[in-house]
Each structure stands twice: as C-alpha cells, then as structure tokens.
Amino acid sequence: MSHPWDDWDHVLKVDPDKDLCDGETFEDVCRTGTDAIEIGGTLDVTAEKMTRVIDAAAEYDVPLYQEPSNPGVVIDSPALDGYLIPTVFNAGGPFWITGAHKEWVRIDDLDWDRTHTEAYIVMNPDASVAELTDANCDLTADDVAAYAKVAERMFGQEIVYLEYSGTFGDTGKVAAAGDALDDATLFYGGGISDYESANEMAAHSDVIVVGDLLHDEGVDAVRETVRGAKDA
Ligand SMILES: CC(C)=CCC/C(C)=C/CC/C(C)=C/CC/C(C)=C/COP(=O)(O)OP(=O)(O)O
Ligand SMILES: O=P(O)(O)OC[C@@H](O)CO
Ligand SMILES: [Mg+2]
C-alpha cells in the first residue's frame, strides 16, 4: 500500500502556540519547499490556535496534517489532508499509548480514511513531550531498534517517529531505528538547524521534521534544511 509520506523527505512542524518571525506570513511558510506541514505542539495548544493555523495555510498547495496532542484540539476541517496521531511507545503509562485514543474514539465520529498513527519514541528527557508523557528516554541503540521493531511488526505502525524535540539526536540511535525497519517510514525530529544537520539526519532517516527553527530563525533557515534533506 502506498502512503503520501512515501515520497516525503522533509516535514515542517508548525507549533500553533508559537509566533512566526517578524514580517513572515503563512504564505512564506507554505513556500519553503517542504513536502508537508504538520500542525502541533505539546504545550498550550488550543482548538482556536489550531484553527488559526489551518485556515491560514488552507489556500496553499502543500499537504496539511494535524498532529493533535489531545482529543480536545482535533479540528474537523476539509483543508486537512489528514491526522497524524501520536502514540508514545516509551510513555510511562498507558494513557499516551492507548488511553487518550480510547477517549477520542468514544466521543468522536472519526474519519478513518484520513487518520494515521505515528509510533513515537521520545528521546529527549528535557522536552515537554517527555515530561508530559513521563517517557523513559534512557534508551540504548538496541532499545530503540527493539521499540522500532515492536512498532512495525507487532503493532503494524507505518510511521516510526524518533523524537528528539529541542536537541540534535544521536545518529547511531537513528541509524539503529532505520536498520530495524523493513517497511515503516522513519521520521526523525529534533534540533535540525541548518543544511548540514538536515543533511546528516536525512542520511539516517526517511523523513526529517523541522520545528522550532521556523519560529526562531524563519523561513530562509527552513529552506536550507529542505535543501539538506533533498540532497541526502
Ligand atoms: C488521541 C489523540 C487525538 C491525541 C493523543 C496523542 C498523544 C498520545 C500525544 C502525546 C505526545 C504529544 C504531546 C505529541 C504532540 C506533538 C509533539 C511531540 C510536539 C512537540 O512538542 P515539544 O516540542 O516537546 O513541545 P513544545 O514545543 O510545545 O514545548
Ligand atoms: O523543534 P525541533 O527541535 O526542530 O523538533 C522537531 C519536532 O520533532 C518536534 O516535535
Ligand atoms: Mg517544540
């Protein structure tokens, strides 16, 4: 089966709780050359902030996905190509693995055709997502590879997401995740800041995700990471 992300090299993650750089617009964001935009963040995301970003990006061609951090911020919008729903494999308890999902399915009538999951392995203990989910980030390359295999082989996950949010990851661990997977697509996110860092992580993963750089440095810096990913 083919999926939209089979052809992606670069995803830009827009945090609805963070501002764009001065003078930059969502039109600029959509024209960075990224393959897709993912809208999501861990802290202080609301349905209103989500809607603002979706509406602003709606008129441009770039594929638009929502990555909700809880069921309360999921937006039903025709502008979205789909929903990428995290499930945190190394969370400290079941809520962020299946609990939140169970509540969502119970209260909402899901659009299953547009709903996909991402098997998160959270690696940076200082990231908000690690604190929120009480993730065990003390993982060796072998642990990471084993989680990736469990995600793909036992839970049928089509995307495995190695999440170093806020810090540049260990390339050995990223490579271990990549080697462990046969069919699933490996997303890598965290600390990508320029052509070189993008190029390096893109060599070890299928898709790199760039987040804070957009809000801290702006669209020109993001465009360099697109170039780095495409050259890998
Ligand atoms: C069932 C539904 C609809 C939602 C639950 C989905 C789950 C399990 C979420 C848990 C993991 C999570 C909070 C993912 C959000 C995406 C993410 C990791 C964004 C990056 O966050 P950070 O960069 O750590 O946070 P800030 O930038 O907000 O500090
Ligand atoms: O913000 P950065 O560190 O680029 O991380 C990207 C993404 O993986 C966050 O969920
Ligand atoms: Mg972030």
CSV table of C-alpha atoms and ligand atoms in Angstrom, one decimal:
chain,number,residue,atom,x,y,z
A,1,MET,CA,0.0,0.0,0.0
A,2,SER,CA,1.3,3.4,-0.8
A,3,HIS,CA,1.1,6.4,1.5
A,4,PRO,CA,1.6,10.2,1.0
A,5,TRP,CA,4.7,10.2,3.2
A,6,ASP,CA,6.5,7.6,1.0
A,7,ASP,CA,7.6,10.5,-1.2
A,8,TRP,CA,8.4,12.9,1.6
A,9,ASP,CA,11.9,14.0,2.7
A,10,HIS,CA,11.1,17.0,4.8
A,11,VAL,CA,8.2,17.9,7.1
A,12,LEU,CA,7.8,21.3,8.7
A,13,LYS,CA,6.1,21.2,12.1
A,14,VAL,CA,4.2,24.4,12.9
A,15,ASP,CA,3.5,25.0,16.6
A,16,PRO,CA,0.2,26.9,16.9
A,17,ASP,CA,1.4,28.3,20.2
A,18,LYS,CA,4.4,30.0,18.7
A,19,ASP,CA,4.7,33.0,16.5
A,20,LEU,CA,6.3,33.3,13.1
A,21,CYS,CA,9.3,35.5,12.8
A,22,ASP,CA,8.7,39.2,12.2
A,23,GLY,CA,7.4,40.0,8.8
A,24,GLU,CA,6.9,36.4,7.7
A,25,THR,CA,3.5,35.0,6.7
A,26,PHE,CA,1.9,31.6,6.3
A,27,GLU,CA,2.3,32.1,2.5
A,28,ASP,CA,6.1,32.2,3.1
A,29,VAL,CA,5.8,29.1,5.4
A,30,CYS,CA,4.0,27.2,2.7
A,31,ARG,CA,6.6,28.1,0.1
A,32,THR,CA,9.6,26.8,1.9
A,33,GLY,CA,9.7,23.7,-0.4
A,34,THR,CA,8.8,21.4,2.5
A,35,ASP,CA,6.9,18.3,1.5
A,36,ALA,CA,4.2,18.6,4.1
A,37,ILE,CA,3.2,20.7,7.1
A,38,GLU,CA,2.3,19.1,10.4
A,39,ILE,CA,0.5,21.4,12.9
A,40,GLY,CA,1.1,20.5,16.5
A,41,GLY,CA,2.9,21.2,19.8
A,42,THR,CA,2.8,19.8,23.3
A,43,LEU,CA,2.1,22.8,25.5
A,44,ASP,CA,-0.7,25.4,25.4
A,45,VAL,CA,-2.3,24.3,22.1
A,46,THR,CA,-6.0,25.1,21.9
A,47,ALA,CA,-8.6,24.4,19.2
A,48,GLU,CA,-8.7,28.2,18.4
A,49,LYS,CA,-4.9,28.3,17.8
A,50,MET,CA,-5.0,25.2,15.7
A,51,THR,CA,-7.9,26.6,13.6
A,52,ARG,CA,-6.0,29.8,13.0
A,53,VAL,CA,-3.0,28.0,11.5
A,54,ILE,CA,-5.2,25.6,9.4
A,55,ASP,CA,-7.2,28.5,8.0
A,56,ALA,CA,-4.1,30.5,7.2
A,57,ALA,CA,-2.4,27.5,5.4
A,58,ALA,CA,-5.6,26.2,3.7
A,59,GLU,CA,-5.3,28.1,0.4
A,60,TYR,CA,-1.8,26.8,-0.5
A,61,ASP,CA,-0.8,23.6,-2.2
A,62,VAL,CA,1.3,22.0,0.5
A,63,PRO,CA,-0.2,18.9,2.2
A,64,LEU,CA,-1.5,19.8,5.6
A,65,TYR,CA,-1.7,17.4,8.5
A,66,GLN,CA,-2.8,17.9,12.1
A,67,GLU,CA,-0.8,16.3,14.8
A,68,PRO,CA,-3.0,16.7,17.9
A,69,SER,CA,-1.6,16.5,21.4
A,70,ASN,CA,-5.0,15.6,22.9
A,71,PRO,CA,-8.6,14.8,21.6
A,72,GLY,CA,-9.8,18.3,22.5
A,73,VAL,CA,-7.7,20.1,19.8
A,74,VAL,CA,-8.7,17.9,16.8
A,75,ILE,CA,-10.2,20.1,14.1
A,76,ASP,CA,-12.7,18.9,11.6
A,77,SER,CA,-11.6,20.8,8.5
A,78,PRO,CA,-11.7,20.0,4.8
A,79,ALA,CA,-8.4,21.9,4.5
A,80,LEU,CA,-6.6,19.0,6.2
A,81,ASP,CA,-5.2,16.1,4.2
A,82,GLY,CA,-5.2,14.0,7.4
A,83,TYR,CA,-4.5,13.5,11.0
A,84,LEU,CA,-1.2,12.1,12.3
A,85,ILE,CA,-1.9,10.7,15.7
A,86,PRO,CA,1.0,10.1,18.1
A,87,THR,CA,1.1,7.0,20.3
A,88,VAL,CA,4.1,7.1,22.6
A,89,PHE,CA,5.7,3.7,22.8
A,90,ASN,CA,8.0,4.6,25.7
A,91,ALA,CA,5.5,6.5,27.7
A,92,GLY,CA,5.5,6.0,31.5
A,93,GLY,CA,1.9,4.8,31.5
A,94,PRO,CA,-0.9,3.6,29.1
A,95,PHE,CA,-2.7,7.0,28.8
A,96,TRP,CA,-0.4,8.2,26.0
A,97,ILE,CA,-0.2,4.8,24.3
A,98,THR,CA,-3.9,3.9,24.1
A,99,GLY,CA,-5.8,5.8,26.8
A,100,ALA,CA,-6.2,9.2,25.0
A,101,HIS,CA,-7.1,7.4,21.8
A,102,LYS,CA,-9.8,5.4,23.5
A,103,GLU,CA,-11.4,8.6,24.9
A,104,TRP,CA,-11.2,10.2,21.4
A,105,VAL,CA,-12.8,7.2,19.6
A,106,ARG,CA,-15.5,7.2,22.3
A,107,ILE,CA,-16.5,10.8,21.9
A,108,ASP,CA,-15.9,11.5,18.2
A,109,ASP,CA,-17.0,10.0,14.9
A,110,LEU,CA,-13.6,9.5,13.3
A,111,ASP,CA,-12.7,10.0,9.6
A,112,TRP,CA,-10.7,6.7,9.5
A,113,ASP,CA,-9.6,7.2,5.9
A,114,ARG,CA,-7.7,10.4,6.9
A,115,THR,CA,-6.5,9.1,10.3
A,116,HIS,CA,-3.0,7.7,10.6
A,117,THR,CA,-0.8,6.9,13.6
A,118,GLU,CA,2.9,7.7,14.4
A,119,ALA,CA,4.8,5.4,16.8
A,120,TYR,CA,6.7,7.9,18.8
A,121,ILE,CA,9.9,7.0,20.6
A,122,VAL,CA,10.6,10.1,22.8
A,123,MET,CA,14.4,10.6,23.3
A,124,ASN,CA,15.0,14.0,24.9
A,125,PRO,CA,14.1,13.9,28.6
A,126,ASP,CA,14.0,17.7,28.8
A,127,ALA,CA,11.4,18.1,26.1
A,128,SER,CA,7.8,19.0,27.1
A,129,VAL,CA,6.6,15.8,25.4
A,130,ALA,CA,8.9,13.7,27.5
A,131,GLU,CA,7.7,15.4,30.7
A,132,LEU,CA,4.0,15.2,29.8
A,133,THR,CA,4.1,11.5,28.9
A,134,ASP,CA,6.7,10.6,31.6
A,135,ALA,CA,8.7,8.9,28.8
A,136,ASN,CA,11.6,6.6,29.6
A,137,CYS,CA,14.3,8.2,27.5
A,138,ASP,CA,17.2,6.2,28.9
A,139,LEU,CA,17.4,4.0,25.8
A,140,THR,CA,20.4,2.4,24.1
A,141,ALA,CA,20.6,1.9,20.3
A,142,ASP,CA,19.4,-1.7,20.9
A,143,ASP,CA,16.4,-0.5,22.9
A,144,VAL,CA,15.5,2.0,20.2
A,145,ALA,CA,15.8,-0.7,17.5
A,146,ALA,CA,13.7,-3.1,19.5
A,147,TYR,CA,10.9,-0.4,20.0
A,148,ALA,CA,11.0,0.3,16.3
A,149,LYS,CA,10.6,-3.5,15.5
A,150,VAL,CA,7.8,-3.8,18.0
A,151,ALA,CA,6.0,-0.8,16.5
A,152,GLU,CA,6.3,-2.2,12.9
A,153,ARG,CA,6.0,-5.9,13.4
A,154,MET,CA,3.6,-6.2,16.4
A,155,PHE,CA,1.6,-3.1,16.1
A,156,GLY,CA,1.5,-2.6,12.4
A,157,GLN,CA,2.8,1.0,12.6
A,158,GLU,CA,3.5,2.6,9.2
A,159,ILE,CA,5.4,5.6,10.7
A,160,VAL,CA,8.0,5.3,13.5
A,161,TYR,CA,9.0,8.8,14.8
A,162,LEU,CA,12.3,9.2,16.7
A,163,GLU,CA,11.6,12.4,18.6
A,164,TYR,CA,14.5,14.4,20.0
A,165,SER,CA,12.4,17.6,20.1
A,166,GLY,CA,14.7,20.6,21.0
A,167,THR,CA,18.0,18.7,20.7
A,168,PHE,CA,20.1,17.1,17.9
A,169,GLY,CA,19.9,13.4,18.3
A,170,ASP,CA,22.4,10.5,18.3
A,171,THR,CA,23.0,9.4,14.7
A,172,GLY,CA,23.9,5.9,15.9
A,173,LYS,CA,20.4,5.5,17.5
A,174,VAL,CA,18.7,7.0,14.5
A,175,ALA,CA,20.6,4.6,12.2
A,176,ALA,CA,19.7,1.7,14.6
A,177,ALA,CA,16.0,2.5,14.2
A,178,GLY,CA,16.3,2.7,10.4
A,179,ASP,CA,18.1,-0.6,10.3
A,180,ALA,CA,15.4,-2.2,12.4
A,181,LEU,CA,12.6,-1.3,10.0
A,182,ASP,CA,11.7,-3.0,6.7
A,183,ASP,CA,8.6,-1.2,5.6
A,184,ALA,CA,7.7,1.5,8.0
A,185,THR,CA,8.8,5.1,7.3
A,186,LEU,CA,11.3,6.5,9.8
A,187,PHE,CA,10.6,10.1,10.8
A,188,TYR,CA,13.4,11.9,12.7
A,189,GLY,CA,12.8,15.2,14.5
A,190,GLY,CA,14.9,17.4,16.8
A,191,GLY,CA,17.4,20.2,16.7
A,192,ILE,CA,17.8,20.5,13.0
A,193,SER,CA,19.1,24.0,12.4
A,194,ASP,CA,20.8,24.2,9.0
A,195,TYR,CA,21.8,22.5,5.8
A,196,GLU,CA,24.4,20.2,7.5
A,197,SER,CA,22.3,19.0,10.3
A,198,ALA,CA,19.4,18.3,8.0
A,199,ASN,CA,21.6,16.5,5.5
A,200,GLU,CA,23.2,14.4,8.2
A,201,MET,CA,19.9,13.2,9.8
A,202,ALA,CA,18.3,12.8,6.4
A,203,ALA,CA,21.0,10.3,5.6
A,204,HIS,CA,19.9,8.1,8.5
A,205,SER,CA,16.1,8.5,8.3
A,206,ASP,CA,13.4,8.7,5.7
A,207,VAL,CA,11.8,12.0,6.6
A,208,ILE,CA,13.2,14.8,8.8
A,209,VAL,CA,10.9,17.0,10.8
A,210,VAL,CA,11.9,20.6,11.4
A,211,GLY,CA,10.1,22.5,14.1
A,212,ASP,CA,11.5,25.3,16.3
A,213,LEU,CA,13.8,26.6,13.6
A,214,LEU,CA,10.7,28.1,11.8
A,215,HIS,CA,9.7,30.1,14.9
A,216,ASP,CA,13.3,31.0,16.0
A,217,GLU,CA,15.1,31.7,12.7
A,218,GLY,CA,12.4,31.8,10.0
A,219,VAL,CA,11.7,30.6,6.5
A,220,ASP,CA,15.1,31.1,4.9
A,221,ALA,CA,16.7,28.9,7.5
A,222,VAL,CA,14.0,26.3,6.9
A,223,ARG,CA,14.6,26.4,3.2
A,224,GLU,CA,18.2,25.4,3.8
A,225,THR,CA,17.1,22.4,5.7
A,226,VAL,CA,14.8,21.4,2.8
A,227,ARG,CA,17.9,21.6,0.6
A,228,GLY,CA,19.9,19.5,3.1
A,229,ALA,CA,17.2,16.8,3.2
A,230,LYS,CA,16.7,16.7,-0.6
A,231,ASP,CA,20.5,16.3,-1.2
A,232,ALA,CA,20.8,13.4,1.2
B,1,LIG,C1,-5.7,10.6,20.8
B,1,LIG,C2,-5.3,12.0,20.4
B,1,LIG,C3,-6.2,12.7,19.4
B,1,LIG,C4,-4.3,12.6,20.8
B,1,LIG,C5,-3.3,12.0,21.7
B,1,LIG,C6,-1.9,12.0,21.1
B,1,LIG,C7,-0.8,11.7,22.0
B,1,LIG,C8,-0.6,10.3,22.5
B,1,LIG,C9,0.1,12.7,22.3
B,1,LIG,C10,1.3,12.5,23.2
B,1,LIG,C11,2.5,13.1,22.6
B,1,LIG,C12,2.4,14.5,22.2
B,1,LIG,C13,2.1,15.5,23.2
B,1,LIG,C14,2.6,14.8,20.9
B,1,LIG,C15,2.4,16.2,20.4
B,1,LIG,C16,3.4,16.5,19.3
B,1,LIG,C17,4.7,16.9,19.7
B,1,LIG,C18,5.6,15.9,20.2
B,1,LIG,C19,5.1,18.2,19.6
B,1,LIG,C20,6.4,18.6,20.0
B,1,LIG,O1,6.4,19.1,21.3
B,1,LIG,P1,7.5,19.8,22.0
B,1,LIG,O2,8.5,20.4,21.1
B,1,LIG,O3,8.1,18.8,23.0
B,1,LIG,O4,6.7,20.8,22.8
B,1,LIG,P2,6.6,22.4,22.9
B,1,LIG,O5,7.3,22.9,21.6
B,1,LIG,O6,5.2,22.7,22.9
B,1,LIG,O7,7.4,22.7,24.1
B,2,LIG,O1,11.5,21.7,17.2
B,2,LIG,P1,12.6,20.7,16.8
B,2,LIG,O2,13.7,20.6,17.7
B,2,LIG,O3,13.1,21.0,15.4
B,2,LIG,O4,11.9,19.3,16.7
B,2,LIG,C1,11.0,19.0,15.7
B,2,LIG,C2,10.0,18.0,16.1
B,2,LIG,O5,10.4,16.7,16.2
B,2,LIG,C3,9.3,18.4,17.3
B,2,LIG,O6,8.1,17.6,17.5
B,3,MG,MG,8.7,22.2,20.1
